[in-house]
Coordinates of C-alpha atoms in Angstrom, one line a residue:
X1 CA 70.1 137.5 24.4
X2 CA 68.7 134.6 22.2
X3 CA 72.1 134.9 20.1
X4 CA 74.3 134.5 23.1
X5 CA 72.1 131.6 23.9
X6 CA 72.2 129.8 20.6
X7 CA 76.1 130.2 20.3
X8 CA 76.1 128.6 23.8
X9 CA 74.4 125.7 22.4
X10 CA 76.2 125.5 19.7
X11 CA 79.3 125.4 21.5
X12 CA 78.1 122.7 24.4
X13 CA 77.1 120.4 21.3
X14 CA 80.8 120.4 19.4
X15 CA 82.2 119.6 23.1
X16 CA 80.2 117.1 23.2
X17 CA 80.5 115.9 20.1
X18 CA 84.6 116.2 20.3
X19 CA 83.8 114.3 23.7
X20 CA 82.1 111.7 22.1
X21 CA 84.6 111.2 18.9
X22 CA 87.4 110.7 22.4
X23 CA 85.4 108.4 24.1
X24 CA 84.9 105.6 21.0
X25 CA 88.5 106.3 20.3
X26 CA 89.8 105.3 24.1
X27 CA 87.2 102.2 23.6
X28 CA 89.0 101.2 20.3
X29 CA 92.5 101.5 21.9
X30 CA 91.6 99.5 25.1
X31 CA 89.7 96.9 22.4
X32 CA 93.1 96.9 20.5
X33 CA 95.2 95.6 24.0
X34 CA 95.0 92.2 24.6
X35 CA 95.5 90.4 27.6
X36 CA 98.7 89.2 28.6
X37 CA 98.6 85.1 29.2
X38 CA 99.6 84.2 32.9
X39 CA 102.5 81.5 34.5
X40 CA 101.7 81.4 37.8
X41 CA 104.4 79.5 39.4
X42 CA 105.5 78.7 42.7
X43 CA 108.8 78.0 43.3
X44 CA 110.8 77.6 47.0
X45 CA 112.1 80.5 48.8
X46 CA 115.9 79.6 47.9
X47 CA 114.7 80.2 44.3
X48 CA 113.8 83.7 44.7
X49 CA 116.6 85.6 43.1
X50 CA 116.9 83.4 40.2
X51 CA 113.8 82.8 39.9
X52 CA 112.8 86.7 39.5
X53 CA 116.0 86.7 37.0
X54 CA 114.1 84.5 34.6
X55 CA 111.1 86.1 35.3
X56 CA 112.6 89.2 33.5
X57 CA 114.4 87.7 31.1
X58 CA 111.6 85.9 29.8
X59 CA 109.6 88.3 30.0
X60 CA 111.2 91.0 27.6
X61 CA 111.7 88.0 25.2
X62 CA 108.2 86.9 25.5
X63 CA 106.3 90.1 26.3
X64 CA 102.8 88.4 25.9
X65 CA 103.2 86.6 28.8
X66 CA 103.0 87.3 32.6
X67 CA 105.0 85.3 35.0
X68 CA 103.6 85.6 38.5
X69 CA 106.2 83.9 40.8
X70 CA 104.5 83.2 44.2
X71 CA 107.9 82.2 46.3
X72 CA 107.6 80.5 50.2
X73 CA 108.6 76.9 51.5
X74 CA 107.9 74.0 49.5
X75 CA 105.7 72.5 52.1
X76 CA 103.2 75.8 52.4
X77 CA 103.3 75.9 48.8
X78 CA 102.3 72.3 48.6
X79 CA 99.4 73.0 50.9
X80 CA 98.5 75.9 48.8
X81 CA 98.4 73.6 45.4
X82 CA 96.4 71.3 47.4
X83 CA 94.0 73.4 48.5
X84 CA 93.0 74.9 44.8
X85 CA 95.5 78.1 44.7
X86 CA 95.7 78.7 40.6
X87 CA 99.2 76.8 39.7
X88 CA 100.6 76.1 36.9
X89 CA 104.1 75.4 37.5
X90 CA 105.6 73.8 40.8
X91 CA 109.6 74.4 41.6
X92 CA 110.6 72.8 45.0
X93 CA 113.3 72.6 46.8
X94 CA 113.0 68.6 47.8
X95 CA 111.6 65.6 46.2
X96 CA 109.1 64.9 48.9
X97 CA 106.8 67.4 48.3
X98 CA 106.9 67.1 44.2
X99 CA 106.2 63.3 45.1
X100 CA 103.3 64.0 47.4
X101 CA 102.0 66.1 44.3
X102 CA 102.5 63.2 41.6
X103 CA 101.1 61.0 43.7
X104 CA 97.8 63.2 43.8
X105 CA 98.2 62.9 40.0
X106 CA 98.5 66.8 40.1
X107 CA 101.5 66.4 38.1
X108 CA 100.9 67.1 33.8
X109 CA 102.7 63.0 32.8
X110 CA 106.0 63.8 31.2
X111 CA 106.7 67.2 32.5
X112 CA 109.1 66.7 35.9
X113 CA 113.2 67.0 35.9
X114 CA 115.4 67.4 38.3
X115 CA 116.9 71.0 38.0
X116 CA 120.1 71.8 40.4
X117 CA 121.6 70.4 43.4
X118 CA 121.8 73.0 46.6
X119 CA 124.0 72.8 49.9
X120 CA 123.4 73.4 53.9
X121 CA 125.8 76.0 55.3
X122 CA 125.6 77.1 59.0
X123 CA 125.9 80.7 59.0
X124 CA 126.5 83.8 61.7
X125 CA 127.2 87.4 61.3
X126 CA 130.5 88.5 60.2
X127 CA 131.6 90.0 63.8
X128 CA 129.2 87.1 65.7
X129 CA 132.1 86.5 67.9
X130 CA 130.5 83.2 68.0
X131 CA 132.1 79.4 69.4
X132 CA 130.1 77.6 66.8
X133 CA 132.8 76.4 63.8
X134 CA 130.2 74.4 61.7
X135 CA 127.0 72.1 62.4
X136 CA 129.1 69.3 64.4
X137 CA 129.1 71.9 67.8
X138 CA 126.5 73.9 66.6
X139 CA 125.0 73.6 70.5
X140 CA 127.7 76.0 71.6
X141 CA 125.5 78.6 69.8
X142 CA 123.7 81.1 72.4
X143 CA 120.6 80.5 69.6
X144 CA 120.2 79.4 66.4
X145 CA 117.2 80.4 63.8
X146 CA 115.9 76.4 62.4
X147 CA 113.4 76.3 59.7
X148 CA 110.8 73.8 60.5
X149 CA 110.2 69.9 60.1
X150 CA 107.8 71.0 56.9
X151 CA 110.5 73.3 55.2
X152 CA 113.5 71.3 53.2
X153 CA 116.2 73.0 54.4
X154 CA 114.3 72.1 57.9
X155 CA 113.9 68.4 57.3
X156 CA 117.8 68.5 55.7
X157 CA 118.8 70.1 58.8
X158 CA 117.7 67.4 60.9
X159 CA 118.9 64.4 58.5
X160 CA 122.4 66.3 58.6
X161 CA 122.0 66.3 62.8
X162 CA 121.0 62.4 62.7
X163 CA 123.9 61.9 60.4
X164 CA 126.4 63.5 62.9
X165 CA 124.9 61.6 65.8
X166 CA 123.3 65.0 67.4
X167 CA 120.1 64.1 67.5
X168 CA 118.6 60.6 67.7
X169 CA 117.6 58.3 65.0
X170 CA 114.3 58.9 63.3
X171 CA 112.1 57.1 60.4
X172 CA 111.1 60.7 59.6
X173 CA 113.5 63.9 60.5
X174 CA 111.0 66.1 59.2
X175 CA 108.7 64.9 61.8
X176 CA 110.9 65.8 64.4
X177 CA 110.0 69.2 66.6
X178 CA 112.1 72.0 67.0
X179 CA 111.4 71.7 70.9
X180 CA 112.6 67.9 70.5
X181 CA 115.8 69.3 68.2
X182 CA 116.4 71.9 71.2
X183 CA 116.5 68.9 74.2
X184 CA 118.6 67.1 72.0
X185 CA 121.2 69.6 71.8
X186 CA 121.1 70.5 75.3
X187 CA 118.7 72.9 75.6
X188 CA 119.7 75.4 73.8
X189 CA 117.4 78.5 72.6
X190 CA 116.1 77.9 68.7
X191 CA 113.8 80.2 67.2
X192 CA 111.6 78.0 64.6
X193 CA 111.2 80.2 61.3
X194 CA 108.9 79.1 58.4
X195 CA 111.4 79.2 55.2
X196 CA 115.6 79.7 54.2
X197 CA 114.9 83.4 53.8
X198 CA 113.5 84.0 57.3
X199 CA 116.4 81.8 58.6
X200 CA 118.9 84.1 56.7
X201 CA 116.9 87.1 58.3
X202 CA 117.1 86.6 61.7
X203 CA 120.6 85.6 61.3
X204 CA 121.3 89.2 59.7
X205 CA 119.4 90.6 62.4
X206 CA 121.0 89.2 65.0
X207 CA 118.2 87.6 66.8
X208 CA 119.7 84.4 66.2
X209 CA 123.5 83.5 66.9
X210 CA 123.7 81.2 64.4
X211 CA 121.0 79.1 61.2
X212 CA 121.3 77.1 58.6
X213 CA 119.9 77.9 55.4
X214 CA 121.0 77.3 52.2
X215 CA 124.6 78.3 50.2
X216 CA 122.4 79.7 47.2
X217 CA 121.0 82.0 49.7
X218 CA 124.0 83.5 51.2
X219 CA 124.9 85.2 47.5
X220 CA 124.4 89.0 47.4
X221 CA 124.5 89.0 51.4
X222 CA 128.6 88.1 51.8
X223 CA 129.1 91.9 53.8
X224 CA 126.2 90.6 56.6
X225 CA 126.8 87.1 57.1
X226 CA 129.5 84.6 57.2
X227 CA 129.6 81.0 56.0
X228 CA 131.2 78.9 59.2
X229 CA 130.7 75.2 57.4
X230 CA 129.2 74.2 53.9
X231 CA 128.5 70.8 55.0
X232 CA 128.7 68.2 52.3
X233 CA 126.7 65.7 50.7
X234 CA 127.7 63.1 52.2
X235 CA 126.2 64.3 55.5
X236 CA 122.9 65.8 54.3
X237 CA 122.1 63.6 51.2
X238 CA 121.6 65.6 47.7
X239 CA 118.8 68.3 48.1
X240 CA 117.9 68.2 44.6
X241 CA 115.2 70.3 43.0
X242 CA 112.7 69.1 40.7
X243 CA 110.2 71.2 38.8
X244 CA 106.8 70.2 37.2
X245 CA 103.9 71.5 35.4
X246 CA 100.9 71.3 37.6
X247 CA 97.5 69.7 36.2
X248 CA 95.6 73.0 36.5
X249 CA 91.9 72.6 35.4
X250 CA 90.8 76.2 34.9
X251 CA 94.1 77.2 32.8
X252 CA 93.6 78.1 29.3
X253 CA 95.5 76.4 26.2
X254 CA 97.8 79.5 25.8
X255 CA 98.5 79.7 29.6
X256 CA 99.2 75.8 29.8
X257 CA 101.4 76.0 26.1
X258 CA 103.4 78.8 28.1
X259 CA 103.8 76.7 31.2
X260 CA 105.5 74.4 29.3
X261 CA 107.3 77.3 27.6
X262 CA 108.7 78.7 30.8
X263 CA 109.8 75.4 32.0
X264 CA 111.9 74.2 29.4
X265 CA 113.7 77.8 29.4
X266 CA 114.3 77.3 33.0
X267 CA 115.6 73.9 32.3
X268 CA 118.0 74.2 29.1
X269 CA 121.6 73.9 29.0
X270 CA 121.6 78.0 28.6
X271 CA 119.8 78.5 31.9
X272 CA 123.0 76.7 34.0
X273 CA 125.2 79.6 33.8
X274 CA 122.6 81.1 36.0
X275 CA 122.1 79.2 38.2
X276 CA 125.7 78.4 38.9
X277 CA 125.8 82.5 39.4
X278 CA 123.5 81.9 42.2
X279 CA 125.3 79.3 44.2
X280 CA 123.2 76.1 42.6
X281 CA 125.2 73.1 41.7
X282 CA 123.6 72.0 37.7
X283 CA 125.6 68.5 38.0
X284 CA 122.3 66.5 38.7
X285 CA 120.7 63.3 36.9

């Protein structure tokens, strides 16, 4: 009996021992992985798809580093910088809210450059049926899906409307409410939505006759929507997008060095091509 008790022993002290030889090798391993340096950047809705292109791209080419794209409206994302969300690199989709930012001195001196140039398109579904041809009679529409006065493609929207005498002059279209966009154009049924890809949504959906959103937007979705009017320039101004580095107090010097990394790879000559793929005009100053 003692026998078979030693040899139990014995045996319980080489697991153990083979347990403890594992555990200080895991500790060494987990010692020997170091942590990835993080981008966070927040970039508009419409920039989504390319956006999560050069996420990857950059990525496998720089595999230290961890892009974390955070993608909305540029006026939620605004309020998010504002209100202390970790940033480090802010793409928007209109000047305004990159201004508000600089002005704030939130902007790193030096780092902002205006990136592509986007259009407005009204869109429907393919079979819609519908008596809207573009924005000029776009009050035919049983409903249309608007982004808001906060959103760019919102605020361009209602510019593009002033423009074509639809709705009434305004020092600020952004300011003006989808229920004053609705009287305006007769009444008609408007479901407000907070950024381009909820427009495009509801549009697919069919909750909404008709939206606007923008032309980068409608690539990949060609079999469920259709494109009734890109409406030019000349009507909504130039929706430019600028991008910055953000003044972000708790970054370290390897995340901020990557920032600026990430942005001029997103801002090269070699980064046009994709772009372009995604429906962005690159012919900006």
């Amino acid at each position: 009996m003692k026998k078979k008790l030693l040899t139990i022993a014995l045996m319980l002290a080489v697991v153990l021992a083979m347990t403890a030889c594992g555990g200080s090798g895991d500790t060494e391993d987990a010692g020997e992985t170091a942590e990835k340096t993080t981008v966070n950047v927040f970039a508009a809705a419409s920039l989504g798809n390319v956006m999560g292109d050069f996420e990857k791209s950059y990525e496998e080419a720089n595999p230290d580093v961890d892009i974390v794209i955070n993608a909305d409206s540029s006026g939620a994302l605004l309020t998010q910088i504002q209100e202390g969300a970790p940033c480090d690199v802010f793409f928007s989709a209109a000047q305004k809210q990159m201004d508000e930012l600089e002005g704030a001195d939130m902007v790193v001196e030096g780092t902002r450059t205006n990136v592509v140039n986007n259009q407005l398109v009204v869109i429907t579904q393919p079979d819609s049926g519908t008596a809207v041809t573009g924005l000029a009679d776009i009050a035919n529409a049983k409903s249309i899906a608007l982004a808001d006065g906060s959103v760019p493609v919102g605020k361009y929207t209602r510019q593009a409307m002033i423009n074509l005498g639809l709705l009434a002059e305004a020092e600020d279209p952004a300011a003006i409410t989808t229920e004053e966009v609705s009287e305006q154009l007769g009444g008609v049924e408007i479901s407000e939505q907070g950024n381009v890809s909820k427009v495009l949504t509801a549009v697919e959906e069919g909750s909404s006759e008709v939206g606007t959103t923008y032309l980068s937007d409608t690539v990949g979705h060609e079999d469920s929507i259709r494109i009734l009017e890109t409406v030019g320039y000349d009507v909504t101004g130039n929706i430019i997008y600028p991008v910055a580095q953000v003044v972000n107090q708790d970054a370290s010097e390897a995340e901020s060095a990557a920032a600026a990394d990430f942005i001029a790879y997103i801002t090269n000559d070699d980064a046009k091509a994709l772009y372009q793929q995604y429906g962005f005009d690159t012919d900006v100053e």
